[in-house]
Coordinates of C-alpha atoms in Angstrom, one line a residue:
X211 CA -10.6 -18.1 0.4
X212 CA -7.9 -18.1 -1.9
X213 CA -4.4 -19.1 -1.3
X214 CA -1.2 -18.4 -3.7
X215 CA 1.2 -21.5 -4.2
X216 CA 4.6 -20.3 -4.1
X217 CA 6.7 -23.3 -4.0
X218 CA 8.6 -22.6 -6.2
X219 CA 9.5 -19.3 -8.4
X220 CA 9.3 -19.0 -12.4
X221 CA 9.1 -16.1 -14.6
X222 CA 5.9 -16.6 -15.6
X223 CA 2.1 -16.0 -13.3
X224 CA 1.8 -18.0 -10.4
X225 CA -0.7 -20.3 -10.5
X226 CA -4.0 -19.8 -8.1
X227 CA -5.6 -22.5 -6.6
X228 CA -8.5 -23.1 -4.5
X229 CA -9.1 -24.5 -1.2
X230 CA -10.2 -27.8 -3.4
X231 CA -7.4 -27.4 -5.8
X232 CA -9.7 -27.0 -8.8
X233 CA -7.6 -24.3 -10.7
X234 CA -8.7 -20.7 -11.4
X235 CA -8.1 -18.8 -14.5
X236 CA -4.8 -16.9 -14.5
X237 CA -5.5 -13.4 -15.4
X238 CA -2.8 -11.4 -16.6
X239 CA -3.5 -7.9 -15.1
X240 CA -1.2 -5.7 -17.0
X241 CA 0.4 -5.3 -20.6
X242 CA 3.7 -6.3 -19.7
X243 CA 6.1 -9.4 -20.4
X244 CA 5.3 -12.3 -18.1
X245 CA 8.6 -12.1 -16.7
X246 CA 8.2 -8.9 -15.3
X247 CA 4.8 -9.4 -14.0
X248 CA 5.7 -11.3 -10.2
X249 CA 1.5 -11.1 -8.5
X250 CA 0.7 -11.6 -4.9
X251 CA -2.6 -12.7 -4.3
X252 CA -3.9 -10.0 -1.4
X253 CA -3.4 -6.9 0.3
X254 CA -1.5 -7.8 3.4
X255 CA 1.8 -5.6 4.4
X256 CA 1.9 -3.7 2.1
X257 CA -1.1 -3.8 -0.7
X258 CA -0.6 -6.2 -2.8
X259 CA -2.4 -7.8 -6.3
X260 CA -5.3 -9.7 -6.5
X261 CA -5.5 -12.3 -9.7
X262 CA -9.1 -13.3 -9.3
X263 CA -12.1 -11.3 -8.3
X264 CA -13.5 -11.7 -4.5
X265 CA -17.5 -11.1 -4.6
X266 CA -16.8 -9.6 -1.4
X267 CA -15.0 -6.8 -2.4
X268 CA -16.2 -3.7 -4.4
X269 CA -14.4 -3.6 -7.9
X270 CA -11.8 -1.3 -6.7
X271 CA -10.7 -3.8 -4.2
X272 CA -10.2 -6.6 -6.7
X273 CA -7.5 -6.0 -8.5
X274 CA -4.7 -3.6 -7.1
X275 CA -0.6 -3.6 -7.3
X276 CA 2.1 -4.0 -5.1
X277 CA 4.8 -1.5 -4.1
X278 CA 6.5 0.2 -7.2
X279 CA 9.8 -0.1 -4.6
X280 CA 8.8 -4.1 -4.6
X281 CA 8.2 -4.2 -7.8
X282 CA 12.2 -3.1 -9.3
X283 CA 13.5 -4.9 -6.6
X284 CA 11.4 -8.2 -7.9
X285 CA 12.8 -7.4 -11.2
X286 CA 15.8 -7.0 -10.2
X287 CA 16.9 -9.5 -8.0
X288 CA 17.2 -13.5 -8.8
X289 CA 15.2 -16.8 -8.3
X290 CA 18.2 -17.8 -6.0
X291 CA 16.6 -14.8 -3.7
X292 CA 13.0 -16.1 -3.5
X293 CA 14.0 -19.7 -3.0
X294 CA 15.2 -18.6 0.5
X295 CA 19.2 -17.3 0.4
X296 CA 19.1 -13.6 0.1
X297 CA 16.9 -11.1 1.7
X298 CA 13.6 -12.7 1.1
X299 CA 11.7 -14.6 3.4
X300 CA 8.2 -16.8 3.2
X301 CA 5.4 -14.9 5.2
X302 CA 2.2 -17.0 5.4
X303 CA -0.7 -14.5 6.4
X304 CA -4.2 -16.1 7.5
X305 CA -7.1 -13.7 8.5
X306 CA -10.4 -14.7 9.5
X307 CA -13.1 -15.7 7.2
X308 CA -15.2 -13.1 8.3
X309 CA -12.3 -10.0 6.8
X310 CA -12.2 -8.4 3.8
X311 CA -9.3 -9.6 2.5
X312 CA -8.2 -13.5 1.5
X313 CA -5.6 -15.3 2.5
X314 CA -2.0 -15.8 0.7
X315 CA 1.0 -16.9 1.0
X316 CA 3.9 -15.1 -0.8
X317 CA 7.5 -14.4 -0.4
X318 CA 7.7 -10.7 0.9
X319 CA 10.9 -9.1 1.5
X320 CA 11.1 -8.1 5.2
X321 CA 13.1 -4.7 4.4
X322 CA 10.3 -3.8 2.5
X323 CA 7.2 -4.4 5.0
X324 CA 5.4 -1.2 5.2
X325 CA 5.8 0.7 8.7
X326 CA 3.0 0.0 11.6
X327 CA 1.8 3.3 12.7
X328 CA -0.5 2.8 16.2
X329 CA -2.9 5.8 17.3
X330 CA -5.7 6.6 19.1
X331 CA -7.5 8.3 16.1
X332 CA -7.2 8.0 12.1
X333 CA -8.8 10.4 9.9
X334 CA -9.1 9.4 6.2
X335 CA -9.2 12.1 4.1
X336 CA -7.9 15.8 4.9
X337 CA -10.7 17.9 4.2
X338 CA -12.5 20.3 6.4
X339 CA -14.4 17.6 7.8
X340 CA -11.4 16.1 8.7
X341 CA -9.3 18.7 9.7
X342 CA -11.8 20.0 12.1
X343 CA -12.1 16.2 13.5
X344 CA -8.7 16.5 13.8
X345 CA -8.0 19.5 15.4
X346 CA -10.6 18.7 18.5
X347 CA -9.0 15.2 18.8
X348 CA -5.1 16.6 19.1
X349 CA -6.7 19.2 21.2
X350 CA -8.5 16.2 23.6
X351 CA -4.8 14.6 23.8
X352 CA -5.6 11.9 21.5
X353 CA -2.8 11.0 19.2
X354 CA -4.0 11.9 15.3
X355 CA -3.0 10.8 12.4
X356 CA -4.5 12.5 9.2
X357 CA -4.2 11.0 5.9
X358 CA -5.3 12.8 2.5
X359 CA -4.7 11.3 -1.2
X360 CA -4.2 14.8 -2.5
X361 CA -4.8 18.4 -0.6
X362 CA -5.4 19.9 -4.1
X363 CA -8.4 17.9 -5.8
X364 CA -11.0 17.9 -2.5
X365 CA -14.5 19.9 -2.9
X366 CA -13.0 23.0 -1.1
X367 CA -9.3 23.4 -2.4
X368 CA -10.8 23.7 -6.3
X369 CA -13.6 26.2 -5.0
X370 CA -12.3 30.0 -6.0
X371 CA -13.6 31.9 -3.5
X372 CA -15.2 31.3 0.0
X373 CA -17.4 34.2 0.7
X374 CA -19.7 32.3 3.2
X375 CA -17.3 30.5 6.3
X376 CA -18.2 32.7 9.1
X377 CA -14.9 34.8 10.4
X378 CA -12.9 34.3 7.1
X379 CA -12.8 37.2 4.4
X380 CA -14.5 36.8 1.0
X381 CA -11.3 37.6 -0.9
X382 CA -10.0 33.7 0.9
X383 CA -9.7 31.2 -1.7
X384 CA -10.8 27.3 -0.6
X385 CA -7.1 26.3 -0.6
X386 CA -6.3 28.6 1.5
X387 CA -9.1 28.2 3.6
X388 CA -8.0 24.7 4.0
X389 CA -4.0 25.1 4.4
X390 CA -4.8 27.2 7.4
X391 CA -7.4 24.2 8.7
X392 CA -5.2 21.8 8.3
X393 CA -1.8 24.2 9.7
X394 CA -4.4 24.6 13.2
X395 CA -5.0 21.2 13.2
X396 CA -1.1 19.9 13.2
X397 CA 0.3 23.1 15.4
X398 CA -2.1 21.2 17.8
X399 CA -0.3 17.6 17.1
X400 CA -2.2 16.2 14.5
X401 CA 0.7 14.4 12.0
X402 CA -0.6 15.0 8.4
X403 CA 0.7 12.2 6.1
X404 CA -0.1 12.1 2.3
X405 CA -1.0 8.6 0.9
X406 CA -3.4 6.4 -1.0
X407 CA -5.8 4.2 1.6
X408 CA -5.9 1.0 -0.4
X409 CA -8.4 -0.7 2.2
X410 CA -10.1 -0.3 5.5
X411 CA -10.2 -3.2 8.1
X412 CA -12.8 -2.2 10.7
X413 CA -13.1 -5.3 12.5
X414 CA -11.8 -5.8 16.0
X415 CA -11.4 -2.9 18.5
X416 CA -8.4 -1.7 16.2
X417 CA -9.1 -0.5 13.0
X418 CA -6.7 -1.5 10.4
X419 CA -6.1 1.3 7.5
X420 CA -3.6 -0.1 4.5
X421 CA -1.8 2.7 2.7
X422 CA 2.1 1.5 0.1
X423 CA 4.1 3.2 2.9
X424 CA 2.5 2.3 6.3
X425 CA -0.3 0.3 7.7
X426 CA -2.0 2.0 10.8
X427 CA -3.7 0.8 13.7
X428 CA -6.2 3.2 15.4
X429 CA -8.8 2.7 18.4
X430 CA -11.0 5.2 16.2
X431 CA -11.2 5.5 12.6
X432 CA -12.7 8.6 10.6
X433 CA -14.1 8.3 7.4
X434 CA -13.8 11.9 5.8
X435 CA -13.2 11.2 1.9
X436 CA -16.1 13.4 0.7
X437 CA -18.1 13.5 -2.3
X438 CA -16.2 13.8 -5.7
X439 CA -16.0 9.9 -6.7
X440 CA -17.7 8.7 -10.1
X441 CA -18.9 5.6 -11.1
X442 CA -17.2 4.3 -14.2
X443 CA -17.9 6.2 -17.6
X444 CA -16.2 5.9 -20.5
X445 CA -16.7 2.5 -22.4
X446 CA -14.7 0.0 -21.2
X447 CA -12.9 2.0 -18.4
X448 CA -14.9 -0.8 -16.1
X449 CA -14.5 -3.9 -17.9
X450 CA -10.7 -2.8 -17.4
X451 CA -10.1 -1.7 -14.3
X452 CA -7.2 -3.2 -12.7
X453 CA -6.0 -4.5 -15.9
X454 CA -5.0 -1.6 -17.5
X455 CA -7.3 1.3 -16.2
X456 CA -6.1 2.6 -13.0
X457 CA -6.8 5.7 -11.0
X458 CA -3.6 6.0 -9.2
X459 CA -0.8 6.3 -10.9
X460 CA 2.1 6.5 -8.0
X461 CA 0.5 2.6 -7.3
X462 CA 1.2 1.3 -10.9
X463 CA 3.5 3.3 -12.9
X464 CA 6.0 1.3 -11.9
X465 CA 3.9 -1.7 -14.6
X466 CA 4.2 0.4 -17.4
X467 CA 7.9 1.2 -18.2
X468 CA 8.5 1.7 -21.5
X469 CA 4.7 1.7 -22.6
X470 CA 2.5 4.4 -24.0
X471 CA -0.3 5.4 -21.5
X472 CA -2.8 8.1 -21.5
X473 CA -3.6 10.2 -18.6
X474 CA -7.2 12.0 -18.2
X475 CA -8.1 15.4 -16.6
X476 CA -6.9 18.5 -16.1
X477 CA -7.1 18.8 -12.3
X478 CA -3.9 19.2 -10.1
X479 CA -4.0 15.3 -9.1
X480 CA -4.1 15.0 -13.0
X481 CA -1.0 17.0 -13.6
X482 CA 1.0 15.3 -10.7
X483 CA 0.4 11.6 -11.6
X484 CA 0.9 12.7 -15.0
X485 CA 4.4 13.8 -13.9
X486 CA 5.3 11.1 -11.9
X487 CA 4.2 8.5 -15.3
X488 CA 6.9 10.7 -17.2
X489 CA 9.3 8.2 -15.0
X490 CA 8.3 5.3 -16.4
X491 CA 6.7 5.3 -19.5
X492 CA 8.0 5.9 -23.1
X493 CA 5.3 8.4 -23.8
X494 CA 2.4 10.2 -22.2
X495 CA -0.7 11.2 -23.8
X496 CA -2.4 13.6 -21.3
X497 CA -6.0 13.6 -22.5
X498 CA -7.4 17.2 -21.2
X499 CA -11.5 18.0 -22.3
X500 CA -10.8 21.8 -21.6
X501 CA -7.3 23.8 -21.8
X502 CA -5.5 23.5 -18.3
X503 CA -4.0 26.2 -16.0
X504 CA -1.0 27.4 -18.1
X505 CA 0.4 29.6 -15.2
X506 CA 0.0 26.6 -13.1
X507 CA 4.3 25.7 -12.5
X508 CA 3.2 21.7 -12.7
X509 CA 1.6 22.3 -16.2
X510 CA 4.6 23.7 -16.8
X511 CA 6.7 20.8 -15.9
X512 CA 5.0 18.6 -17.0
X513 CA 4.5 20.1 -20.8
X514 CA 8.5 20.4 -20.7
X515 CA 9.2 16.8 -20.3
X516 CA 10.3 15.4 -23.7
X517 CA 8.5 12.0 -23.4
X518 CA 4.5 14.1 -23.2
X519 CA 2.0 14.4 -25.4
X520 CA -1.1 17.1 -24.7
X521 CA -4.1 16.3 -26.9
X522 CA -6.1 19.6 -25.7
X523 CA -10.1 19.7 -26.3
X524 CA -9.9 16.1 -26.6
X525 CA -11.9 13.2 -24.6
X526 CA -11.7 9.6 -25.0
X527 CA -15.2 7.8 -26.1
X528 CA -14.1 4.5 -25.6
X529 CA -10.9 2.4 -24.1
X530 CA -10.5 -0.9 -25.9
X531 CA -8.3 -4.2 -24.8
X532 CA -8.0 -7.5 -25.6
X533 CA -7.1 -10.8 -23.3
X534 CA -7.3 -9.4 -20.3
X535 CA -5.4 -6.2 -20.8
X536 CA -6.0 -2.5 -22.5
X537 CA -4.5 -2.2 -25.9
X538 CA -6.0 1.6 -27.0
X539 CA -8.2 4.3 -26.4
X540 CA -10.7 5.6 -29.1
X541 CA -9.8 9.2 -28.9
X542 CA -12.3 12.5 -30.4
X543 CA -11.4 15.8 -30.5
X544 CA -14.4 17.9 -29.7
X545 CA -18.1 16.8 -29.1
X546 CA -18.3 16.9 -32.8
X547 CA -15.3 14.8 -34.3
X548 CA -14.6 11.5 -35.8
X549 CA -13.1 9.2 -33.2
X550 CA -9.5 7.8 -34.0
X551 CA -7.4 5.1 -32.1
X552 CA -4.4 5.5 -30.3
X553 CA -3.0 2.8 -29.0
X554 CA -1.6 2.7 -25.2
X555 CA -1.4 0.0 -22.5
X556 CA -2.9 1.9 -19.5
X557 CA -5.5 4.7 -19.1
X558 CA -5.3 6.7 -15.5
X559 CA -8.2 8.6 -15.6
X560 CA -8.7 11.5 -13.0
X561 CA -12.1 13.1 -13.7
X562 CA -14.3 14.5 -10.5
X563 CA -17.8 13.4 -9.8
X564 CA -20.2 13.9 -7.4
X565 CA -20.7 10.6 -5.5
X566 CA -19.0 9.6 -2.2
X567 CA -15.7 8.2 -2.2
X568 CA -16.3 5.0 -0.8
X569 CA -14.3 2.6 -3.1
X570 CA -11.9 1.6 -0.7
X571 CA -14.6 0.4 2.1
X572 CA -15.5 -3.2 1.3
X573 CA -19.4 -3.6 0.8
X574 CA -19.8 -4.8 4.7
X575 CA -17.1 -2.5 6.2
X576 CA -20.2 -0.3 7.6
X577 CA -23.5 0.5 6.5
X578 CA -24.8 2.5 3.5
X579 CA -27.9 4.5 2.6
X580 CA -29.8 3.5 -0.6
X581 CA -27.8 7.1 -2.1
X582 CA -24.2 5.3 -1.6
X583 CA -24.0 7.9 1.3
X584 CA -22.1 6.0 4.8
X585 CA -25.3 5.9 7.3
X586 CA -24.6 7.5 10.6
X587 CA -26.1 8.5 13.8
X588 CA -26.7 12.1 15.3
X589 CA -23.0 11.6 16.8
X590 CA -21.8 10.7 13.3
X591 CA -21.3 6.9 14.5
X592 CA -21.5 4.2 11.9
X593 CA -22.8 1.0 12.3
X594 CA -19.8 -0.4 13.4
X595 CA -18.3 0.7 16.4
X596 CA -15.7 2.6 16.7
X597 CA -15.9 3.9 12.8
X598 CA -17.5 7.2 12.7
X599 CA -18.0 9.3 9.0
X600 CA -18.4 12.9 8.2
X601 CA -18.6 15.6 5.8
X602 CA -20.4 14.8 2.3
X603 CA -19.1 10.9 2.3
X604 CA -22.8 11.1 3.9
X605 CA -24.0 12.4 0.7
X606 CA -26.2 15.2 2.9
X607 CA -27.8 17.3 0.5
X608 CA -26.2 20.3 2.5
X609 CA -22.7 20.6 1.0
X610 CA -21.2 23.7 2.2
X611 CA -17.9 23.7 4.3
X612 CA -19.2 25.0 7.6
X613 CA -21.5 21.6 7.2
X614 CA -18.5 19.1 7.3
X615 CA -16.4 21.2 9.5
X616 CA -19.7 20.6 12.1
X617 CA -20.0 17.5 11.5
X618 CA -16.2 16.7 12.6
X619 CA -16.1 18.8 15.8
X620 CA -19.6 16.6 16.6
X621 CA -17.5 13.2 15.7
X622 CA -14.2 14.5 17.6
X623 CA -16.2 14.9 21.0
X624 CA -18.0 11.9 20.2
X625 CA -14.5 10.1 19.9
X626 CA -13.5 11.7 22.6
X627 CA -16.1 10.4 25.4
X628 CA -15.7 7.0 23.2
X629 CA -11.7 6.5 24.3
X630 CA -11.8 8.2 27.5
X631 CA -15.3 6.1 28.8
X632 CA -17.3 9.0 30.2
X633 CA -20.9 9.2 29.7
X634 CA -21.4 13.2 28.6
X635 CA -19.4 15.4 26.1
X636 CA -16.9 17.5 27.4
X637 CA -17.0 20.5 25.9
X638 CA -13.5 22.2 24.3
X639 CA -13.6 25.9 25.5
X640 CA -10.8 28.2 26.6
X641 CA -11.8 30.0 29.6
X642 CA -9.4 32.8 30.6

């Protein structure tokens, strides 16, 4: 484990040291100024940075920054504040050797400390999968908590038309198909809440999910994040990651004020981060392979903001850096034209795939088939109890909605005889 040594606060990194004090490289993660650049060591309450990789945790884990919120109120307050008078205080947080995460110490500002959230079931990711799971839990009077990165970029919400969902017309488009799963689910009492899941804790009977606004503790966790992740692609878009390529924008916008960035893809989630960088940075080069939904009233916003630039029927064929951080992309219009360089300090790339989102399970968090799909049993039970997964984070070759919605009625009334301790399934019918 690593620990942070925060005796004492300077402008500069903080030095990282290990348990035998031999010193590890500093590593600046971002293209800022030094002096705006205050790193914690770990994802605690809330997420926080990590400055040196962990070969316990997947890439995505490594390398990952604080509150935005933190962040200007680090800038903005003095080293008379972190030495003790003010609002800051010391938190020293130790878990056990055996978690996912490392230990730090840091000085975290107690007005700041994301909310606890406690339930009897968590569903991560709002899909059909997990809408379904949801609506059988609220209906089994188990407190539910849903939480989706984005209802607009899933497998269902970008599909057209749905013209084979038993009951449901074929002129239904998958959004709305899904708004009116996920309406049932919370007029039943499941409490939808929109947010990034930075990590997953699954040891212990409580399940620890980590999100920038709250940290929830659930007696049942639900793994429903689906199938639309990628590996990394582009040149350099791994070697980076963390220190200047980022697929969340709302977690590190707040890093790049005043800097160029380039944003890729043309999906909603695309549009929306791109939006929210407009804050921040100077200018924004949205990077978009195909033309994007003009009628579409984000594209609109977004193209109307003064500090965006759209490079249409463009794609980047290689990001570039030096020292640690990004310093450009290698931009080409067109499979056919002469790359060019255009310099920017972070990349937020957005671009669909068809693997399982897993990125924010640590390698041992539960078990895996050889296809990256989370192995589960017929109840859709991990191998760790309590965890149960559904929908195509499976990676089952049968990808259709009425698939995943199955699969999360058979984990709700799993879940359900789990909490309550009774040895059959009670079946939800209405009997009049």
């Amino acid at each position: 484990n690593l620990q942070l040594k925060t005796h004492i606060f300077c402008p500069w990194l903080l030095s990282v040291q290990s348990p035998s004090r031999s010193p590890v490289p500093r590593k600046r993660l971002y293209p800022l100024r030094e002096d705006k650049a205050f790193l914690y060591q770990l994802k605690v309450l809330p997420p926080a940075c990590v400055t040196s990789p962990n070969p316990n945790l997947p890439t995505s884990h490594q390398m990952r920054p604080f509150l935005p919120l933190l962040i200007a109120s680090l800038l903005s307050s003095s080293c008379h504040s972190f030495l003790g008078a003010g609002p800051f205080r010391r938190i020293d947080a130790n878990l056990s050797s055996n978690s996912p995460f490392l230990c730090r110490r840091a000085f975290t500002p107690p007005s700041l400390h994301a909310e606890e959230v406690t339930c009897d079931v968590l569903v991560v990711g709002g899909g059909p999968a997990g809408c379904t799971a949801a609506l059988y839990t609220s209906r089994a009077a188990l407190s539910t908590v849903v939480i989706d990165k984005n209802p607009a970029v899933g497998a269902l919400a970008i599909t057209s038309h749905i013209a084979n969902y038993p009951g449901i017309d074929k002129t239904v488009s998958g959004a709305e198909l899904l708004d009116m799963m996920r309406d049932q689910a919370v007029q039943y009492g499941t409490v939808y809440k929109r947010a990034q899941v930075f990590i997953v804790d699954t040891e212990g009977e409580q399940k620890t999910v980590y999100t920038p606004d709250a940290t929830y503790k659930t007696r049942a966790l639900i793994l429903a994040t689906g199938a639309m992740g990628r590996k990394p692609s582009i040149p350099g878009e791994g070697e980076y990651l963390g220190s200047g390529v980022s697929y969340c924008a709302t977690c590190d916008g707040a890093f790049y004020e005043g800097s160029e960035v380039a944003v890729v893809g043309v999906t909603q989630e695309a549009i929306e981060e791109a939006l929210f960088l407009t804050k921040f940075a100077s200018t924004v080069h949205w990077v978009t392979p195909t033309e994007p939904d003009m009628e579409n009233e984000f594209t609109k916003n977004l193209l109307e903001c003064g500090n965006v630039k759209r490079w249409e029927k463009h794609q980047i064929v290689e990001i570039e850096g030096e020292g640690g951080g990004v310093t450009g992309v290698q931009l080409r219009e067109g499979p056919k034209g002469s790359p060019f360089p255009l310099p920017v300090e972070g990349v937020f790339i957005y671009v669909a795939g068809s693997k399982p989102i897993t990125d924010f399970l640590s390698s041992d968090a539960v078990a895996f088939n050889e296809d990256g799909g989370v192995s589960v049993d017929d109840e859709m039970r991990t191998s760790v109890d309590g965890v149960w997964a559904i929908g195509d984070i499976r990676n089952t070759p049968f990808k259709q909605v009425v698939v995943a919605a199955s699969d999360g009625c058979i984990a709700a009334m799993s879940i359900d005889r789990y909490l309550k301790g009774r040895k059959k399934i009670k079946v939800d019918w209405v009997h009049e």
